[in-house]
C-alpha cells in the first residue's frame, strides 16, 4: 500500500518486549497476545510490519538465596522434630511444622525456577538474535516492499517496551551489526527509528526512593549478576544514530498508581531520551498518547498517533 504514487508507506521492523523475559514457550506465550497487538495496529495503517521476538531471560535465583532457604528449612525441620521428640508444647510443634513445610515449598519453587532458567538468554544474546533477524530483513527488503512505485519505502526500526531497549542498544553497537554483514544505522540499515513506550533505563531521579529500589530489584531478578552491566540507552545517547526518531509514550504508563508509575518512569525515560537526542542535533518527534503501557498497543489513541505521524514520517 502507498500514500502516494511517489511516497510509499514505511516498512516497520518492530522488536516486541515482555520485560526481557521469554526463553521458553511457557513464558512468552503469556505475553504474545498483547505483543501481537502492536504489529497488527501498524499493519492496519497499510504498512508492512516485521515483528522480531528475541530469546529472553528468566527470573534469576541467586545461589546465596538457595543456601539461605536450605539452612532455614533444615533448621526448622530439626527444631520441629526435637519438639515432637520431647512431647512438649504441641502448639509450638504445629507452628514449626507449618513453617517447615512453607520453607520447603518455597525451596522447591526456587529449585524449579532455577531449573527453568537453564538456557535463558543474556543481553548480548538478545542483541545477536535481533541482528540476525535484521540481516534477513535487509536481504529480503525487495520482497517485503514489493510495489509498483519506483521509490523504495523508508524502513523504520525500533521496538516496544523492553524490545525498544534491545533495539536501541543494538543501534548503539554498529560493531555487532558489522559482524552480521549489516551496514551502520546511518549508512543504509534504516531510514528512521520508532520506539513505542520504550525502556531507556535513565538514572533514577531520587536514588534510594521506593520506585528506584523496585526498578533495581526488577532488573536484578531478570539479569542476576549481569544487571549492573545492563546498558542505559539514555546514558549512551551520544552513540545513537543521527536518524529521525519517533518516540511514542503514554501520559500515565501505569495508570498513575504509586509506586508502579514511579517504577515505570525509572525504566522508561522517553521524554529525557528525546531531549538528549535533540541536544545532539537529532530530529525527534516525541508523541504522548492517553493510554497505559499495557493497553496502548490495541488503543485507538496509538492508532491515531501512527496514522498522524508514522505514515508521513520520515519523508521518503
mmCIF file of C-alpha atoms in Angstrom:
data_model
loop_
_atom_site.group_PDB
_atom_site.id
_atom_site.type_symbol
_atom_site.label_atom_id
_atom_site.label_comp_id
_atom_site.label_asym_id
_atom_site.label_seq_id
_atom_site.Cartn_x
_atom_site.Cartn_y
_atom_site.Cartn_z
ATOM 1 C CA UNK A 1 0.000 0.000 0.000
ATOM 2 C CA UNK A 2 1.110 3.551 -0.672
ATOM 3 C CA UNK A 3 0.053 7.007 0.407
ATOM 4 C CA UNK A 4 1.007 8.490 -2.981
ATOM 5 C CA UNK A 5 2.482 7.041 -6.139
ATOM 6 C CA UNK A 6 5.837 8.604 -5.216
ATOM 7 C CA UNK A 7 5.938 8.158 -1.441
ATOM 8 C CA UNK A 8 5.141 4.661 -0.169
ATOM 9 C CA UNK A 9 4.277 3.761 3.393
ATOM 10 C CA UNK A 10 7.236 2.731 5.558
ATOM 11 C CA UNK A 11 8.364 -0.806 6.211
ATOM 12 C CA UNK A 12 8.343 -1.145 10.004
ATOM 13 C CA UNK A 13 10.629 -3.577 11.849
ATOM 14 C CA UNK A 14 9.421 -3.853 15.449
ATOM 15 C CA UNK A 15 11.140 -5.697 18.301
ATOM 16 C CA UNK A 16 8.470 -6.673 20.827
ATOM 17 C CA UNK A 17 9.083 -6.950 24.542
ATOM 18 C CA UNK A 18 7.991 -8.800 27.653
ATOM 19 C CA UNK A 19 10.261 -7.432 30.335
ATOM 20 C CA UNK A 20 13.237 -9.094 28.579
ATOM 21 C CA UNK A 21 11.744 -12.472 29.564
ATOM 22 C CA UNK A 22 10.847 -15.425 27.361
ATOM 23 C CA UNK A 23 13.343 -18.174 26.597
ATOM 24 C CA UNK A 24 10.651 -20.861 26.668
ATOM 25 C CA UNK A 25 7.170 -21.031 25.156
ATOM 26 C CA UNK A 26 5.706 -21.426 28.639
ATOM 27 C CA UNK A 27 6.983 -17.947 29.453
ATOM 28 C CA UNK A 28 6.452 -15.919 26.294
ATOM 29 C CA UNK A 29 3.060 -17.342 25.347
ATOM 30 C CA UNK A 30 1.569 -15.369 28.226
ATOM 31 C CA UNK A 31 2.644 -12.061 26.681
ATOM 32 C CA UNK A 32 2.263 -12.880 22.993
ATOM 33 C CA UNK A 33 -1.425 -11.980 22.877
ATOM 34 C CA UNK A 34 -0.799 -8.317 23.707
ATOM 35 C CA UNK A 35 2.561 -8.096 21.908
ATOM 36 C CA UNK A 36 0.766 -9.204 18.731
ATOM 37 C CA UNK A 37 -1.439 -6.118 19.004
ATOM 38 C CA UNK A 38 1.480 -3.860 18.058
ATOM 39 C CA UNK A 39 2.244 -5.376 14.632
ATOM 40 C CA UNK A 40 -1.491 -5.661 13.948
ATOM 41 C CA UNK A 41 -2.006 -1.988 14.771
ATOM 42 C CA UNK A 42 0.851 -0.969 12.464
ATOM 43 C CA UNK A 43 -0.485 -3.229 9.690
ATOM 44 C CA UNK A 44 -3.881 -1.508 9.916
ATOM 45 C CA UNK A 45 -2.252 1.674 8.690
ATOM 46 C CA UNK A 46 -1.309 -0.165 5.486
ATOM 47 C CA UNK A 47 2.378 -0.528 6.333
ATOM 48 C CA UNK A 48 4.192 -3.836 6.235
ATOM 49 C CA UNK A 49 5.374 -4.741 9.749
ATOM 50 C CA UNK A 50 8.068 -7.311 10.509
ATOM 51 C CA UNK A 51 7.832 -8.426 14.134
ATOM 52 C CA UNK A 52 11.010 -9.632 15.889
ATOM 53 C CA UNK A 53 10.953 -11.671 19.088
ATOM 54 C CA UNK A 54 14.336 -12.448 20.591
ATOM 55 C CA UNK A 55 15.222 -15.130 23.114
ATOM 56 C CA UNK A 56 14.581 -13.890 26.607
ATOM 57 C CA UNK A 57 15.988 -14.008 30.088
ATOM 58 C CA UNK A 58 14.309 -15.612 33.097
ATOM 59 C CA UNK A 59 13.913 -14.913 36.798
ATOM 60 C CA UNK A 60 17.318 -15.249 38.422
ATOM 61 C CA UNK A 61 17.673 -17.166 41.700
ATOM 62 C CA UNK A 62 20.999 -16.496 43.390
ATOM 63 C CA UNK A 63 22.940 -19.397 44.942
ATOM 64 C CA UNK A 64 23.112 -17.374 48.162
ATOM 65 C CA UNK A 65 19.310 -17.259 48.410
ATOM 66 C CA UNK A 66 19.145 -21.001 47.777
ATOM 67 C CA UNK A 67 21.613 -21.668 50.594
ATOM 68 C CA UNK A 68 19.669 -19.442 52.993
ATOM 69 C CA UNK A 69 16.428 -21.315 52.402
ATOM 70 C CA UNK A 70 18.151 -24.702 52.646
ATOM 71 C CA UNK A 71 19.606 -23.767 56.031
ATOM 72 C CA UNK A 72 16.304 -22.334 57.259
ATOM 73 C CA UNK A 73 14.285 -25.345 56.096
ATOM 74 C CA UNK A 74 16.690 -27.863 57.657
ATOM 75 C CA UNK A 75 16.909 -25.893 60.912
ATOM 76 C CA UNK A 76 13.139 -25.603 61.308
ATOM 77 C CA UNK A 77 12.622 -29.267 60.456
ATOM 78 C CA UNK A 78 15.169 -30.241 63.112
ATOM 79 C CA UNK A 79 13.511 -27.936 65.652
ATOM 80 C CA UNK A 80 10.095 -29.437 64.903
ATOM 81 C CA UNK A 81 11.495 -32.952 65.303
ATOM 82 C CA UNK A 82 13.101 -32.006 68.626
ATOM 83 C CA UNK A 83 9.852 -30.540 69.976
ATOM 84 C CA UNK A 84 7.957 -33.633 68.828
ATOM 85 C CA UNK A 85 10.538 -35.908 70.490
ATOM 86 C CA UNK A 86 10.277 -34.286 73.919
ATOM 87 C CA UNK A 87 6.468 -34.125 73.582
ATOM 88 C CA UNK A 88 6.231 -30.565 74.853
ATOM 89 C CA UNK A 89 4.323 -27.546 73.585
ATOM 90 C CA UNK A 90 2.038 -29.112 70.929
ATOM 91 C CA UNK A 91 1.173 -25.638 69.622
ATOM 92 C CA UNK A 92 4.842 -24.866 69.113
ATOM 93 C CA UNK A 93 5.247 -28.166 67.299
ATOM 94 C CA UNK A 94 2.347 -27.306 64.969
ATOM 95 C CA UNK A 95 3.741 -23.851 64.226
ATOM 96 C CA UNK A 96 7.192 -25.249 63.494
ATOM 97 C CA UNK A 97 5.779 -27.959 61.219
ATOM 98 C CA UNK A 98 3.755 -25.411 59.248
ATOM 99 C CA UNK A 99 6.787 -23.135 58.967
ATOM 100 C CA UNK A 100 8.975 -26.045 57.880
ATOM 101 C CA UNK A 101 6.523 -27.069 55.171
ATOM 102 C CA UNK A 102 6.237 -23.474 53.971
ATOM 103 C CA UNK A 103 10.012 -23.103 53.726
ATOM 104 C CA UNK A 104 10.279 -26.456 51.962
ATOM 105 C CA UNK A 105 7.628 -25.405 49.447
ATOM 106 C CA UNK A 106 9.460 -22.131 48.766
ATOM 107 C CA UNK A 107 12.737 -24.024 48.371
ATOM 108 C CA UNK A 108 11.138 -26.414 45.855
ATOM 109 C CA UNK A 109 9.802 -23.430 43.893
ATOM 110 C CA UNK A 110 13.235 -21.796 43.874
ATOM 111 C CA UNK A 111 14.824 -25.018 42.606
ATOM 112 C CA UNK A 112 12.127 -25.279 39.919
ATOM 113 C CA UNK A 113 12.683 -21.661 38.839
ATOM 114 C CA UNK A 114 16.424 -22.218 38.677
ATOM 115 C CA UNK A 115 15.978 -25.317 36.542
ATOM 116 C CA UNK A 116 13.562 -23.499 34.235
ATOM 117 C CA UNK A 117 16.107 -20.720 33.789
ATOM 118 C CA UNK A 118 18.594 -23.038 32.086
ATOM 119 C CA UNK A 119 19.240 -21.849 28.552
ATOM 120 C CA UNK A 120 17.921 -18.331 29.138
ATOM 121 C CA UNK A 121 19.446 -15.514 27.118
ATOM 122 C CA UNK A 122 21.902 -12.834 28.132
ATOM 123 C CA UNK A 123 21.520 -9.276 26.864
ATOM 124 C CA UNK A 124 24.266 -9.894 24.293
ATOM 125 C CA UNK A 125 22.362 -12.941 23.020
ATOM 126 C CA UNK A 126 19.245 -10.778 22.620
ATOM 127 C CA UNK A 127 21.253 -8.288 20.551
ATOM 128 C CA UNK A 128 22.596 -11.132 18.418
ATOM 129 C CA UNK A 129 19.093 -12.511 17.808
ATOM 130 C CA UNK A 130 17.809 -9.130 16.645
ATOM 131 C CA UNK A 131 20.839 -8.505 14.427
ATOM 132 C CA UNK A 132 20.304 -11.919 12.824
ATOM 133 C CA UNK A 133 16.660 -11.049 12.141
ATOM 134 C CA UNK A 134 17.718 -7.682 10.728
ATOM 135 C CA UNK A 135 20.093 -9.454 8.356
ATOM 136 C CA UNK A 136 17.117 -11.391 6.975
ATOM 137 C CA UNK A 137 15.037 -8.215 6.668
ATOM 138 C CA UNK A 138 17.891 -6.442 4.897
ATOM 139 C CA UNK A 139 18.290 -9.322 2.425
ATOM 140 C CA UNK A 140 14.520 -9.606 1.891
ATOM 141 C CA UNK A 141 13.718 -5.915 1.635
ATOM 142 C CA UNK A 142 12.739 -6.068 -2.035
ATOM 143 C CA UNK A 143 10.344 -8.946 -1.373
ATOM 144 C CA UNK A 144 8.839 -7.262 1.685
ATOM 145 C CA UNK A 145 8.297 -3.922 -0.054
ATOM 146 C CA UNK A 146 7.270 -5.128 -3.500
ATOM 147 C CA UNK A 147 5.086 -2.464 -5.068
ATOM 148 C CA UNK A 148 4.535 -0.590 -8.289
ATOM 149 C CA UNK A 149 6.253 2.561 -7.057
ATOM 150 C CA UNK A 150 9.712 3.495 -8.197
ATOM 151 C CA UNK A 151 10.726 4.955 -4.830
ATOM 152 C CA UNK A 152 11.508 2.265 -2.225
ATOM 153 C CA UNK A 153 9.700 2.762 1.088
ATOM 154 C CA UNK A 154 11.639 4.000 4.099
ATOM 155 C CA UNK A 155 12.495 1.468 6.787
ATOM 156 C CA UNK A 156 11.642 2.285 10.392
ATOM 157 C CA UNK A 157 13.366 0.165 13.023
ATOM 158 C CA UNK A 158 12.585 0.151 16.729
ATOM 159 C CA UNK A 159 10.701 -1.640 19.432
ATOM 160 C CA UNK A 160 8.064 -1.703 22.112
ATOM 161 C CA UNK A 161 8.795 -1.744 25.863
ATOM 162 C CA UNK A 162 11.912 -3.848 26.616
ATOM 163 C CA UNK A 163 12.093 -4.599 22.884
ATOM 164 C CA UNK A 164 12.830 -0.903 22.382
ATOM 165 C CA UNK A 165 15.715 -1.188 24.837
ATOM 166 C CA UNK A 166 17.197 -4.094 22.870
ATOM 167 C CA UNK A 167 16.642 -2.336 19.527
ATOM 168 C CA UNK A 168 18.096 0.979 20.732
ATOM 169 C CA UNK A 169 21.055 -0.811 22.345
ATOM 170 C CA UNK A 170 21.774 -2.553 19.050
ATOM 171 C CA UNK A 171 21.645 0.736 17.147
ATOM 172 C CA UNK A 172 24.357 1.960 19.520
ATOM 173 C CA UNK A 173 26.535 -1.045 18.582
ATOM 174 C CA UNK A 174 27.426 -0.797 14.875
ATOM 175 C CA UNK A 175 30.242 -3.279 15.562
ATOM 176 C CA UNK A 176 27.662 -6.014 16.211
ATOM 177 C CA UNK A 177 25.781 -5.085 13.046
ATOM 178 C CA UNK A 178 29.017 -5.336 11.063
ATOM 179 C CA UNK A 179 29.513 -8.919 12.312
ATOM 180 C CA UNK A 180 26.248 -9.823 10.559
ATOM 181 C CA UNK A 181 27.299 -8.066 7.370
ATOM 182 C CA UNK A 182 24.911 -5.177 8.024
ATOM 183 C CA UNK A 183 25.611 -1.505 7.345
ATOM 184 C CA UNK A 184 25.773 1.033 10.138
ATOM 185 C CA UNK A 185 22.374 2.515 11.103
ATOM 186 C CA UNK A 186 23.054 5.808 9.321
ATOM 187 C CA UNK A 187 24.568 4.105 6.275
ATOM 188 C CA UNK A 188 21.613 2.131 4.959
ATOM 189 C CA UNK A 189 20.334 -0.072 7.785
ATOM 190 C CA UNK A 190 17.206 2.031 8.234
ATOM 191 C CA UNK A 191 15.819 5.460 7.477
ATOM 192 C CA UNK A 192 14.316 6.235 10.863
ATOM 193 C CA UNK A 193 13.796 4.902 14.371
ATOM 194 C CA UNK A 194 10.444 4.374 16.093
ATOM 195 C CA UNK A 195 10.042 3.301 19.711
ATOM 196 C CA UNK A 196 6.699 2.715 21.407
ATOM 197 C CA UNK A 197 6.738 3.142 25.199
ATOM 198 C CA UNK A 198 10.402 2.182 25.169
ATOM 199 C CA UNK A 199 12.609 1.338 28.140
ATOM 200 C CA UNK A 200 15.703 3.544 28.002
ATOM 201 C CA UNK A 201 16.860 2.998 31.620
ATOM 202 C CA UNK A 202 17.513 6.556 32.809
ATOM 203 C CA UNK A 203 19.280 7.122 36.100
ATOM 204 C CA UNK A 204 16.631 7.375 38.869
ATOM 205 C CA UNK A 205 15.836 10.945 39.867
ATOM 206 C CA UNK A 206 15.711 10.102 43.565
ATOM 207 C CA UNK A 207 18.328 7.490 44.419
ATOM 208 C CA UNK A 208 17.071 5.249 47.194
ATOM 209 C CA UNK A 209 13.408 6.019 46.558
ATOM 210 C CA UNK A 210 10.901 3.159 46.555
ATOM 211 C CA UNK A 211 10.397 3.206 42.738
ATOM 212 C CA UNK A 212 14.185 3.313 42.181
ATOM 213 C CA UNK A 213 14.688 0.353 44.507
ATOM 214 C CA UNK A 214 11.910 -1.576 42.768
ATOM 215 C CA UNK A 215 13.494 -0.881 39.376
ATOM 216 C CA UNK A 216 16.876 -2.102 40.623
ATOM 217 C CA UNK A 217 15.259 -5.214 42.121
ATOM 218 C CA UNK A 218 13.372 -5.982 38.900
ATOM 219 C CA UNK A 219 16.500 -5.737 36.728
ATOM 220 C CA UNK A 220 18.444 -7.844 39.232
ATOM 221 C CA UNK A 221 15.760 -10.540 39.157
ATOM 222 C CA UNK A 222 15.917 -10.677 35.360
ATOM 223 C CA UNK A 223 19.660 -10.395 34.743
ATOM 224 C CA UNK A 224 21.187 -11.522 38.048
ATOM 225 C CA UNK A 225 24.909 -10.710 38.455
ATOM 226 C CA UNK A 226 24.940 -9.127 34.966
ATOM 227 C CA UNK A 227 22.367 -6.481 35.983
ATOM 228 C CA UNK A 228 24.930 -3.728 36.752
ATOM 229 C CA UNK A 229 26.340 -4.018 33.216
ATOM 230 C CA UNK A 230 22.953 -3.651 31.511
ATOM 231 C CA UNK A 231 23.431 -0.614 29.239
ATOM 232 C CA UNK A 232 21.407 2.544 29.746
ATOM 233 C CA UNK A 233 20.299 3.764 26.326
ATOM 234 C CA UNK A 234 19.804 7.264 27.702
ATOM 235 C CA UNK A 235 23.260 7.408 29.298
ATOM 236 C CA UNK A 236 24.774 6.302 25.965
ATOM 237 C CA UNK A 237 22.626 8.622 23.845
ATOM 238 C CA UNK A 238 25.706 10.029 22.072
ATOM 239 C CA UNK A 239 26.155 6.589 20.451
ATOM 240 C CA UNK A 240 22.654 6.643 18.945
ATOM 241 C CA UNK A 241 22.418 7.077 15.163
ATOM 242 C CA UNK A 242 21.740 10.547 13.799
ATOM 243 C CA UNK A 243 18.497 9.392 12.211
ATOM 244 C CA UNK A 244 14.994 10.803 12.681
ATOM 245 C CA UNK A 245 13.397 9.345 15.822
ATOM 246 C CA UNK A 246 9.692 8.908 16.544
ATOM 247 C CA UNK A 247 9.095 8.243 20.254
ATOM 248 C CA UNK A 248 5.558 7.407 21.383
ATOM 249 C CA UNK A 249 4.861 7.314 25.125
ATOM 250 C CA UNK A 250 1.838 7.283 27.427
ATOM 251 C CA UNK A 251 0.698 10.123 29.665
ATOM 252 C CA UNK A 252 0.448 7.611 32.511
ATOM 253 C CA UNK A 253 2.267 4.381 31.874
ATOM 254 C CA UNK A 254 0.812 2.578 34.927
ATOM 255 C CA UNK A 255 -2.494 4.432 35.384
ATOM 256 C CA UNK A 256 -0.719 6.876 37.707
ATOM 257 C CA UNK A 257 -0.725 4.307 40.526
ATOM 258 C CA UNK A 258 2.138 4.656 43.030
ATOM 259 C CA UNK A 259 4.722 3.129 43.213
ATOM 260 C CA UNK A 260 4.235 1.309 39.878
ATOM 261 C CA UNK A 261 4.050 4.592 37.970
ATOM 262 C CA UNK A 262 7.341 5.661 39.542
ATOM 263 C CA UNK A 263 8.852 2.266 38.743
ATOM 264 C CA UNK A 264 7.884 2.630 35.082
ATOM 265 C CA UNK A 265 9.387 6.113 34.919
ATOM 266 C CA UNK A 266 12.653 4.720 36.347
ATOM 267 C CA UNK A 267 12.704 2.250 33.445
ATOM 268 C CA UNK A 268 11.309 4.343 30.579
ATOM 269 C CA UNK A 269 12.583 7.910 30.284
ATOM 270 C CA UNK A 270 11.245 8.583 26.800
ATOM 271 C CA UNK A 271 10.983 12.360 27.317
ATOM 272 C CA UNK A 272 14.540 12.566 28.672
ATOM 273 C CA UNK A 273 15.826 10.461 25.771
ATOM 274 C CA UNK A 274 14.073 12.756 23.293
ATOM 275 C CA UNK A 275 15.745 15.796 24.863
ATOM 276 C CA UNK A 276 19.154 14.079 24.868
ATOM 277 C CA UNK A 277 18.827 13.251 21.169
ATOM 278 C CA UNK A 278 17.667 16.774 20.304
ATOM 279 C CA UNK A 279 20.693 18.192 22.135
ATOM 280 C CA UNK A 280 22.828 16.051 19.805
ATOM 281 C CA UNK A 281 21.131 17.557 16.764
ATOM 282 C CA UNK A 282 18.892 14.559 16.032
ATOM 283 C CA UNK A 283 15.452 15.183 14.571
ATOM 284 C CA UNK A 284 12.989 13.862 17.188
ATOM 285 C CA UNK A 285 9.218 13.696 17.261
ATOM 286 C CA UNK A 286 8.003 12.861 20.775
ATOM 287 C CA UNK A 287 4.304 11.988 20.966
ATOM 288 C CA UNK A 288 2.320 11.311 24.134
ATOM 289 C CA UNK A 289 -0.954 9.383 23.986
ATOM 290 C CA UNK A 290 -3.672 8.970 26.604
ATOM 291 C CA UNK A 291 -3.278 5.293 27.368
ATOM 292 C CA UNK A 292 -1.202 2.942 29.526
ATOM 293 C CA UNK A 293 1.866 0.815 28.891
ATOM 294 C CA UNK A 294 -0.009 -2.482 28.560
ATOM 295 C CA UNK A 295 -3.172 -1.339 26.807
ATOM 296 C CA UNK A 296 -1.719 1.135 24.326
ATOM 297 C CA UNK A 297 -0.899 -1.429 21.612
ATOM 298 C CA UNK A 298 -4.606 -2.010 20.968
ATOM 299 C CA UNK A 299 -5.763 1.530 21.747
ATOM 300 C CA UNK A 300 -7.406 3.925 19.330
ATOM 301 C CA UNK A 301 -5.004 6.594 20.612
ATOM 302 C CA UNK A 302 -1.988 4.677 19.293
ATOM 303 C CA UNK A 303 -3.795 4.023 16.014
ATOM 304 C CA UNK A 304 -4.384 7.754 15.637
ATOM 305 C CA UNK A 305 -0.763 8.584 16.536
ATOM 306 C CA UNK A 306 0.589 6.098 13.990
ATOM 307 C CA UNK A 307 -1.645 7.427 11.219
ATOM 308 C CA UNK A 308 -0.814 11.046 12.059
ATOM 309 C CA UNK A 309 2.940 10.650 12.462
ATOM 310 C CA UNK A 310 4.382 7.315 11.334
ATOM 311 C CA UNK A 311 2.638 7.241 7.969
ATOM 312 C CA UNK A 312 4.001 10.654 6.990
ATOM 313 C CA UNK A 313 7.420 10.358 8.611
ATOM 314 C CA UNK A 314 10.256 10.298 7.906
ATOM 315 C CA UNK A 315 9.957 11.817 4.494
ATOM 316 C CA UNK A 316 10.939 9.360 1.812
#
